Structure formats: C-alpha cells, structure tokens
PDB file of C-alpha atoms in Angstrom:
ATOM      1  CA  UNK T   1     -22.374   1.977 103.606  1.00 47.00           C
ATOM      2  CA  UNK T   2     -20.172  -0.317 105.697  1.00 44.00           C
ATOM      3  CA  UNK T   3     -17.291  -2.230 104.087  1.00 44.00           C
ATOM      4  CA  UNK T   4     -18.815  -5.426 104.167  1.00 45.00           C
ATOM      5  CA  UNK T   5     -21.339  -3.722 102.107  1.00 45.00           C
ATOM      6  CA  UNK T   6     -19.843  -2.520  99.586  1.00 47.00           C
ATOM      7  CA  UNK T   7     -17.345  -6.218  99.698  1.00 49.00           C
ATOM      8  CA  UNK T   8     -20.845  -7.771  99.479  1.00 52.00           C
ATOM      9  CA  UNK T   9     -21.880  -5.341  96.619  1.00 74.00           C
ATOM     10  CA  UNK T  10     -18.611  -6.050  94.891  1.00 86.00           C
ATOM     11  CA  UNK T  11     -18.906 -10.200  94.992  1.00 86.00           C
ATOM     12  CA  UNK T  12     -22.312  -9.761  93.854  1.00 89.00           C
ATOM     13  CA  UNK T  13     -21.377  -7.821  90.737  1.00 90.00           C
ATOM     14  CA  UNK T  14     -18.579  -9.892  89.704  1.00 92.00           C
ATOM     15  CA  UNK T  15     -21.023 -12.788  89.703  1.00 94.00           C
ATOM     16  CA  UNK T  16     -23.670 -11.496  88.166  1.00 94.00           C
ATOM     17  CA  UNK T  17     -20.944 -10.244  85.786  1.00 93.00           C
ATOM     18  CA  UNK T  18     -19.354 -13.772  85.400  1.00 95.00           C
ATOM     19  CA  UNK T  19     -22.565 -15.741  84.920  1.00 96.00           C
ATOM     20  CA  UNK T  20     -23.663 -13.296  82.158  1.00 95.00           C
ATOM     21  CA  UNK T  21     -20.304 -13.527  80.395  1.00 93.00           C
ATOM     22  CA  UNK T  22     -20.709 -17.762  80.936  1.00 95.00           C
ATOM     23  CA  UNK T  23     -23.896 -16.986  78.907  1.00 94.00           C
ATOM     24  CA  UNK T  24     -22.580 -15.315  76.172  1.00 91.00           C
ATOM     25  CA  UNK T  25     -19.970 -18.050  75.239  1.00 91.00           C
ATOM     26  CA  UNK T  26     -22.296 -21.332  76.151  1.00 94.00           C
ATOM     27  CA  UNK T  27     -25.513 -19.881  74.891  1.00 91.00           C
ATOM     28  CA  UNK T  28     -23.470 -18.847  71.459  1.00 87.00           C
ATOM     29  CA  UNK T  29     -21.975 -22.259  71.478  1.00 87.00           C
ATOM     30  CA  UNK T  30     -25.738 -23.986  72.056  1.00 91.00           C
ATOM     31  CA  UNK T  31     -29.174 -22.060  71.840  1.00 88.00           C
ATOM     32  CA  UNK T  32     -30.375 -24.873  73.629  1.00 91.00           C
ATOM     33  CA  UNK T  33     -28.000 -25.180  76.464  1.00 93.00           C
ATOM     34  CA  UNK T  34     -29.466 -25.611  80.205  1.00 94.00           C
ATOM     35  CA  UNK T  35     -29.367 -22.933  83.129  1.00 95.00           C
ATOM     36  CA  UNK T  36     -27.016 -26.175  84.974  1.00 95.00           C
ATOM     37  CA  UNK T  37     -24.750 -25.819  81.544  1.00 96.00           C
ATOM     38  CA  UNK T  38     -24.519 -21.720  82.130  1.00 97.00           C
ATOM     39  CA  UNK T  39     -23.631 -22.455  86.078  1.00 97.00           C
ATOM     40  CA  UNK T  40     -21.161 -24.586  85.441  1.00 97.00           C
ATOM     41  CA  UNK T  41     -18.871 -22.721  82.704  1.00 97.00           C
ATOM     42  CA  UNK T  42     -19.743 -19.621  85.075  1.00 96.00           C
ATOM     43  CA  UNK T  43     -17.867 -21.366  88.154  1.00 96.00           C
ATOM     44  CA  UNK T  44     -21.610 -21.140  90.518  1.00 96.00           C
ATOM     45  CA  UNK T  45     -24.189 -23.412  91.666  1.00 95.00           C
ATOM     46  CA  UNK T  46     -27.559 -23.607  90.156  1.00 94.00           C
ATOM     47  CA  UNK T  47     -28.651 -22.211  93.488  1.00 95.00           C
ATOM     48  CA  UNK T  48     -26.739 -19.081  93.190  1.00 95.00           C
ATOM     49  CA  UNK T  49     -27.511 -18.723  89.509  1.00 96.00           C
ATOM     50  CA  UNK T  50     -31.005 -19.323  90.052  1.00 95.00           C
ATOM     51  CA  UNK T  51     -30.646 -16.423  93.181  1.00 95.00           C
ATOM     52  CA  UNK T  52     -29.416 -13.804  90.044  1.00 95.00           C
ATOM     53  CA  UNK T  53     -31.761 -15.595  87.229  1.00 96.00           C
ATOM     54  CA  UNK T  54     -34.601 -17.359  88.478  1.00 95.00           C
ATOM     55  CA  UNK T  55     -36.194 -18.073  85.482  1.00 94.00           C
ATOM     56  CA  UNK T  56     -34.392 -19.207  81.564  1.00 93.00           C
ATOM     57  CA  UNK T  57     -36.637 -15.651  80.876  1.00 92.00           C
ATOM     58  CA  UNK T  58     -34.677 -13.564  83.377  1.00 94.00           C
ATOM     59  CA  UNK T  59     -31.091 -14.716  82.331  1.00 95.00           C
ATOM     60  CA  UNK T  60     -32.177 -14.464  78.426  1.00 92.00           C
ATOM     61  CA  UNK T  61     -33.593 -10.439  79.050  1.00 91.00           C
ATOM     62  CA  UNK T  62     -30.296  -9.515  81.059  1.00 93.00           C
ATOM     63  CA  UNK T  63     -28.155 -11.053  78.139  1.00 93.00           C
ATOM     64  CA  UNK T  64     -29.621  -8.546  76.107  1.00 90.00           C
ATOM     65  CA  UNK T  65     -29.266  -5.929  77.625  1.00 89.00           C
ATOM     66  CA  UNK T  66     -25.627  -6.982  78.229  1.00 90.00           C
ATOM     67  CA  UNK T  67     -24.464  -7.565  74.808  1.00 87.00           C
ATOM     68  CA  UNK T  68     -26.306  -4.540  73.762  1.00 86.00           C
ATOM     69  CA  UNK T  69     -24.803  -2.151  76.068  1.00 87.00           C
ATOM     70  CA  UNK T  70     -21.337  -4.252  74.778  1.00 88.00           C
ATOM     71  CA  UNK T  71     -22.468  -3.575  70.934  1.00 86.00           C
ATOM     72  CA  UNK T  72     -22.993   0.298  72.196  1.00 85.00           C
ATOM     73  CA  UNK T  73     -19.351  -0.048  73.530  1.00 89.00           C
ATOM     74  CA  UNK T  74     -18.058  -1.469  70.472  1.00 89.00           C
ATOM     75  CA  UNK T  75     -20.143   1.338  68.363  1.00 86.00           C
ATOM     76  CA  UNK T  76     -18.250   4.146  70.284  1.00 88.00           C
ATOM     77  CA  UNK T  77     -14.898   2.326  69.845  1.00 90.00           C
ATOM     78  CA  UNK T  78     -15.081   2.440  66.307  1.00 89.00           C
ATOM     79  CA  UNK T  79     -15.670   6.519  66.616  1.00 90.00           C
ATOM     80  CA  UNK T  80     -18.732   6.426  63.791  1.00 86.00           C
ATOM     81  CA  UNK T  81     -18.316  10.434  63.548  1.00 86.00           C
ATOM     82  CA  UNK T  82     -14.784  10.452  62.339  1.00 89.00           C
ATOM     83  CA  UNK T  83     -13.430   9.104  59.152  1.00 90.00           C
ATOM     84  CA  UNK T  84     -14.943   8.514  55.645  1.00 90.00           C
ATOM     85  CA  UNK T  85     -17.959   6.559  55.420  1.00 87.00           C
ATOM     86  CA  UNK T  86     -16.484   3.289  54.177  1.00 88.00           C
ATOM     87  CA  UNK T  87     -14.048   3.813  57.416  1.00 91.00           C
ATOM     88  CA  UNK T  88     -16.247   3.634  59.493  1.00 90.00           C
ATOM     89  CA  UNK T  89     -18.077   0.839  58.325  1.00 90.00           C
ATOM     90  CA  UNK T  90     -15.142  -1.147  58.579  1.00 92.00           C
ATOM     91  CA  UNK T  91     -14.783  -0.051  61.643  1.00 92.00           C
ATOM     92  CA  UNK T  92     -17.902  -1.309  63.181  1.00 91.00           C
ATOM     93  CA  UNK T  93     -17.689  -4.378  61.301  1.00 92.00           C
ATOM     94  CA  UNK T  94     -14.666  -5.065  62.805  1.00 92.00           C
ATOM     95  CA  UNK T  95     -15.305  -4.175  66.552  1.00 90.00           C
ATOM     96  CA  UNK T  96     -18.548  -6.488  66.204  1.00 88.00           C
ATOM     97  CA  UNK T  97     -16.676  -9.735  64.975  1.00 87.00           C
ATOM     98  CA  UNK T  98     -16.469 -11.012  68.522  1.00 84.00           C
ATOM     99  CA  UNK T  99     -20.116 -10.340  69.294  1.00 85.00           C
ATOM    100  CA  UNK T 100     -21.454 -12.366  66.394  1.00 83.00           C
ATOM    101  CA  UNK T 101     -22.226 -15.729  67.828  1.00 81.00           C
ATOM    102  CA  UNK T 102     -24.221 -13.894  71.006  1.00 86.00           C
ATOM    103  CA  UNK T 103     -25.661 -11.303  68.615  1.00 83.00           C
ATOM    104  CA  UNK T 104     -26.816 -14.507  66.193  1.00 81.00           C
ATOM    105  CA  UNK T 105     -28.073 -16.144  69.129  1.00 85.00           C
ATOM    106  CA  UNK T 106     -30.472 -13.213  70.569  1.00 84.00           C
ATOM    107  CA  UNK T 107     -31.841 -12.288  67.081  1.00 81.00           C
ATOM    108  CA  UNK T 108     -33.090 -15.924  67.087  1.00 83.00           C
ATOM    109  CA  UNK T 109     -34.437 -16.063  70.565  1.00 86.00           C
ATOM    110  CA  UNK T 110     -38.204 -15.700  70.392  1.00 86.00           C
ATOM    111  CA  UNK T 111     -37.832 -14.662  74.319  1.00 83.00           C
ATOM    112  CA  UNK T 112     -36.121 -11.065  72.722  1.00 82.00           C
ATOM    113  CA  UNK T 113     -38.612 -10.893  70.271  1.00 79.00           C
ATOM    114  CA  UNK T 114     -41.668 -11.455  72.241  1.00 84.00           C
ATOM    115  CA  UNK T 115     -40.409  -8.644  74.833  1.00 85.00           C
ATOM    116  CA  UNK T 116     -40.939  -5.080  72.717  1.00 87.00           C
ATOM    117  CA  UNK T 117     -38.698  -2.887  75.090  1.00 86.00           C
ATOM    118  CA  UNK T 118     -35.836  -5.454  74.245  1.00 82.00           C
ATOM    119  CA  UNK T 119     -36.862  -5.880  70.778  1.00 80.00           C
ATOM    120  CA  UNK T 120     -36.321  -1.756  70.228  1.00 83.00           C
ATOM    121  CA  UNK T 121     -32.924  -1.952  72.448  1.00 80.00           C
ATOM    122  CA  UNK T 122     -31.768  -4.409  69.939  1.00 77.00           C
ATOM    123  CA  UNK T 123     -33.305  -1.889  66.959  1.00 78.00           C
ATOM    124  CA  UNK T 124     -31.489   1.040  68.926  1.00 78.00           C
ATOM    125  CA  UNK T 125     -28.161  -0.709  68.284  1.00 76.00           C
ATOM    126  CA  UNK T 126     -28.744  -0.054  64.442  1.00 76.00           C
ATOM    127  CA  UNK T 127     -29.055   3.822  65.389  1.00 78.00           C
ATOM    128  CA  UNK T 128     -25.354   4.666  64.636  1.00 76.00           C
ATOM    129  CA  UNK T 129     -25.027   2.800  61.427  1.00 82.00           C
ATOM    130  CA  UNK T 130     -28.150   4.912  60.212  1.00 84.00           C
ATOM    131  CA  UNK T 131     -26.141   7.851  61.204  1.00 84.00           C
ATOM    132  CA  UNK T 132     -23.714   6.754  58.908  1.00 86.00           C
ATOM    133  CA  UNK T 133     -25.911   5.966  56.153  1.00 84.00           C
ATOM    134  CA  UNK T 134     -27.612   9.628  56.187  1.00 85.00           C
ATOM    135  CA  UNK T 135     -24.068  11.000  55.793  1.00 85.00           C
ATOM    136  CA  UNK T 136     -24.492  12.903  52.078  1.00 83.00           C
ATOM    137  CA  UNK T 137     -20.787  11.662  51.390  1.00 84.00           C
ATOM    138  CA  UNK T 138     -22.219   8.110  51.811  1.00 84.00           C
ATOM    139  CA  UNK T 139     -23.552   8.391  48.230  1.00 84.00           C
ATOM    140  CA  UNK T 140     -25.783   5.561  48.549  1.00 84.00           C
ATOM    141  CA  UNK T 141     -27.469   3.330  45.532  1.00 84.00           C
ATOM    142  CA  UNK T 142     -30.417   5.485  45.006  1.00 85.00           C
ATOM    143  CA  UNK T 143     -31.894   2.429  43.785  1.00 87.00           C
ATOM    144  CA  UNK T 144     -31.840   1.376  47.574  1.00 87.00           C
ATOM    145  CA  UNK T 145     -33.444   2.428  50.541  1.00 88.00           C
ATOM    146  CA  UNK T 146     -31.730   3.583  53.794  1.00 86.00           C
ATOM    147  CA  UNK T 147     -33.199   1.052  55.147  1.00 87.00           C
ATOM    148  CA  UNK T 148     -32.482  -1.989  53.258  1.00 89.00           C
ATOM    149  CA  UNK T 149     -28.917  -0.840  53.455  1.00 88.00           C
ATOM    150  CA  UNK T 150     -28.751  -1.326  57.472  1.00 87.00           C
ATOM    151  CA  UNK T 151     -30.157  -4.508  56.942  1.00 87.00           C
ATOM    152  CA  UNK T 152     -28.077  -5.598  54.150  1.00 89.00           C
ATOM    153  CA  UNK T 153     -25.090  -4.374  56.525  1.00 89.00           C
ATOM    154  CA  UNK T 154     -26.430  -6.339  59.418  1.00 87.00           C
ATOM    155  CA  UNK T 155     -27.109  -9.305  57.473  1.00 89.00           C
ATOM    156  CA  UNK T 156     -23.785  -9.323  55.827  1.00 92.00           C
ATOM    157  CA  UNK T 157     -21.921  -8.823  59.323  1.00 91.00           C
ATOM    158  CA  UNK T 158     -23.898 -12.138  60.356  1.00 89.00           C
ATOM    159  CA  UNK T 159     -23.078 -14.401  57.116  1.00 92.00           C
ATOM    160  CA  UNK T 160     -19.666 -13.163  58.635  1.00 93.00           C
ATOM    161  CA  UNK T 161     -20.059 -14.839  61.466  1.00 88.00           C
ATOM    162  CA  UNK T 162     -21.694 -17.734  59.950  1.00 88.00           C
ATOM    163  CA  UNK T 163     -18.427 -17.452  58.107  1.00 93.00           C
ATOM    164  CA  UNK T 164     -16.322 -17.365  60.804  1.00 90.00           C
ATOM    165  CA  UNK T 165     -18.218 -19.983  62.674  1.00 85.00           C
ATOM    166  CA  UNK T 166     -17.697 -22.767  60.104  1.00 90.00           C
ATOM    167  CA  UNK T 167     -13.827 -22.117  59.400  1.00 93.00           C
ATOM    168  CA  UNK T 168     -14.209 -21.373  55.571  1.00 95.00           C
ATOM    169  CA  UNK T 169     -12.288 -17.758  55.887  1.00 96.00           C
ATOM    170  CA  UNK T 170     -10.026 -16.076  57.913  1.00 95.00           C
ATOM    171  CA  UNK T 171     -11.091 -13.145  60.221  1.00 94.00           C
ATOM    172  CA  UNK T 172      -9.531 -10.922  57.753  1.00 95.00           C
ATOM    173  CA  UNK T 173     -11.047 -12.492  54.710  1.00 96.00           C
ATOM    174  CA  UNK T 174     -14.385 -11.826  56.071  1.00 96.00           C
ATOM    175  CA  UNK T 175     -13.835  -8.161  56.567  1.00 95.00           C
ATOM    176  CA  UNK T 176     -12.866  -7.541  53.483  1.00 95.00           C
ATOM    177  CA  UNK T 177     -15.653  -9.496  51.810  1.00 95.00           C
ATOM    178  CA  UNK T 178     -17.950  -7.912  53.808  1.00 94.00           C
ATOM    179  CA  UNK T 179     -16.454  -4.130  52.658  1.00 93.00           C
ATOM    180  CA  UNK T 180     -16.238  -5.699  48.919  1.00 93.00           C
ATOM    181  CA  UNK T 181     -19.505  -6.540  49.097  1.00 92.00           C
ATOM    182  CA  UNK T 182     -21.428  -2.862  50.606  1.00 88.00           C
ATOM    183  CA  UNK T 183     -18.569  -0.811  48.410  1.00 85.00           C
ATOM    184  CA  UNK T 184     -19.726  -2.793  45.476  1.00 84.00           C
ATOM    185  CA  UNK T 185     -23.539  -2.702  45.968  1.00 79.00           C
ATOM    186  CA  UNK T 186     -24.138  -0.274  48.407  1.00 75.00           C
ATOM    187  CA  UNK T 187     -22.138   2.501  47.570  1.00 63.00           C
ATOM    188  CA  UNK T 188     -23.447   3.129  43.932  1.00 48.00           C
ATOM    189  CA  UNK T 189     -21.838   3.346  40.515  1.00 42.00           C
ATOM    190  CA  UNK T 190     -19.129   5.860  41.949  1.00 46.00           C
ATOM    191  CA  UNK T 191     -17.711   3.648  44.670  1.00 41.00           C
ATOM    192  CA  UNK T 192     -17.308   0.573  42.402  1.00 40.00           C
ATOM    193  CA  UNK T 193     -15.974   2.321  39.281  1.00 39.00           C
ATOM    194  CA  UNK T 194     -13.113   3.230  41.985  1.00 37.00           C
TER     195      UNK T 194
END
C-alpha cells in the first residue's frame, strides 16, 4: 500500500470517525435532527456525509454499533471481574453516565429495533452486568428475577440520565441514588439492614 493510501485511508477514518461522534451529540440533543444538522456539527458537506451514510438508515445502524462497541469499552474500564458486587455496579454506572443521552436515543429508535442483529448487539451490552448478577456474593432479592434486576439496573441508569438531562441533581447525586436504590431493593434484606 502506497502512502497516499494509507493518507487516504487515514482521512477517511477520521471522518467517518468525526461524523459518527457529530451524531452522537446532535442526535442525543434531537431524535429528530436532519442528516444537513449531523454534517454541519461534524465540519462536512452533505455530499461527503451522504458518500459515508447514504441513507438516515445507514448513519442510525453505524451509531449503534459505535456506541456499543463504546459501552463495551466503558464495560472493560470498569473491570466487572474485580471488586465486590456493589463495586462494580458503581463502576459501570459511572463509566456509562456520558453515554446516556446516545444510549436513550438508540433504545427509542424504531430503526435499532426493527434491525434484529442490532437489536441483540444492544442485548449483548447487558452480558457483563448479568455476569455480575450470577455472582453468588451478589445475594440477590430472591423475590426477584435475574432478569428483572438487569432491567431495573438499566432502567435506573436511564432515569439517571433523564436526571442528569433536566438539571435536578448533580452527577454525583445520581450515582449514589442510583446505588441507594439497587442496594436497597436489589440486594435483599442483608444489604439494606447494612
């Protein structure tokens, strides 16, 4: 491969890179925002988005995948195999605060939901948190399935960012509420009689 190649391979990256990440924040901002809206906070033309995207469809399918493989990221970052449970949780709570408004965005999009390979990517995000859940030491409610528990956590992380979105409580605040909340009726009697 020639250097102008690889230059060529480079540029096209970045702005496939920067258009996505021009997604994320004017997308989260408004679901309804135009491809025109997306070029212009990314710093292209509608031509040249419309080169990478050509359809609302295409752009929508490779957000996805982009904020899921950034959710994965954040996942590993918050190292779910070391640490008590409630740790952990914490952890992944916190490394997903930035995500919420995309993540709020693409559980809303019908485009996700009518596409079942990136409806199970987005299910395959919840993987690691029922890793933690299965942990014996989680001591769960036995009144409560695994199940419900992930999406209890999942819903609670997005009332977070509902939270967060409408300026009622600090970033801080919200963790802890959120924690509160799955220590107090999550964890069982033993948890919340700490």
């Amino acid at each position: 491969m020639s250097t102008g190649q690889q230059t060529e391979t480079g540029t096209r990256a970045r702005t496939r890179a920067a258009i996505l990440e021009a997604a994320v924040v004017v997308l989260a901002q408004d679901a309804q925002a135009s491809l025109a809206d997306v070029a212009a906070a990314a710093g292209v033309g509608r031509t040249t988005l419309h080169r990478y995207f050509p359809e609302r469809a295409d752009l929508v399918h490779a957000l996805a995948r982009h904020v899921v493989h950034q959710s994965r990221r954040a996942i590993e970052r918050a190292d779910p195999h070391t640490g008590p449970v409630e740790a952990v949780l914490r952890r992944i709570v916190d490394e997903h605060f930035e995500l919420g408004s995309i993540l709020m965005y693409l559980y809303a999009e019908p485009l996700i939901h009518s596409d079942p390979d990136l409806a199970a990517e987005l299910a395959a995000m919840e993987e690691a948190i029922d890793e933690v859940l299965a942990r014996p030491e989680a001591n769960l409610n036995p009144d409560l399935s695994r199940a419900w528990v992930r999406r209890a956590f999942w819903g609670l992380l997005y009332a977070g960012w509902e939270t967060a979105k409408a300026g009622e409580m600090t970033r801080h605040q919200i963790v802890e509420a959120i924690m509160t909340t799955l220590s107090r009726g999550v964890y069982g009697a033993t948890s919340a009689a700490r």
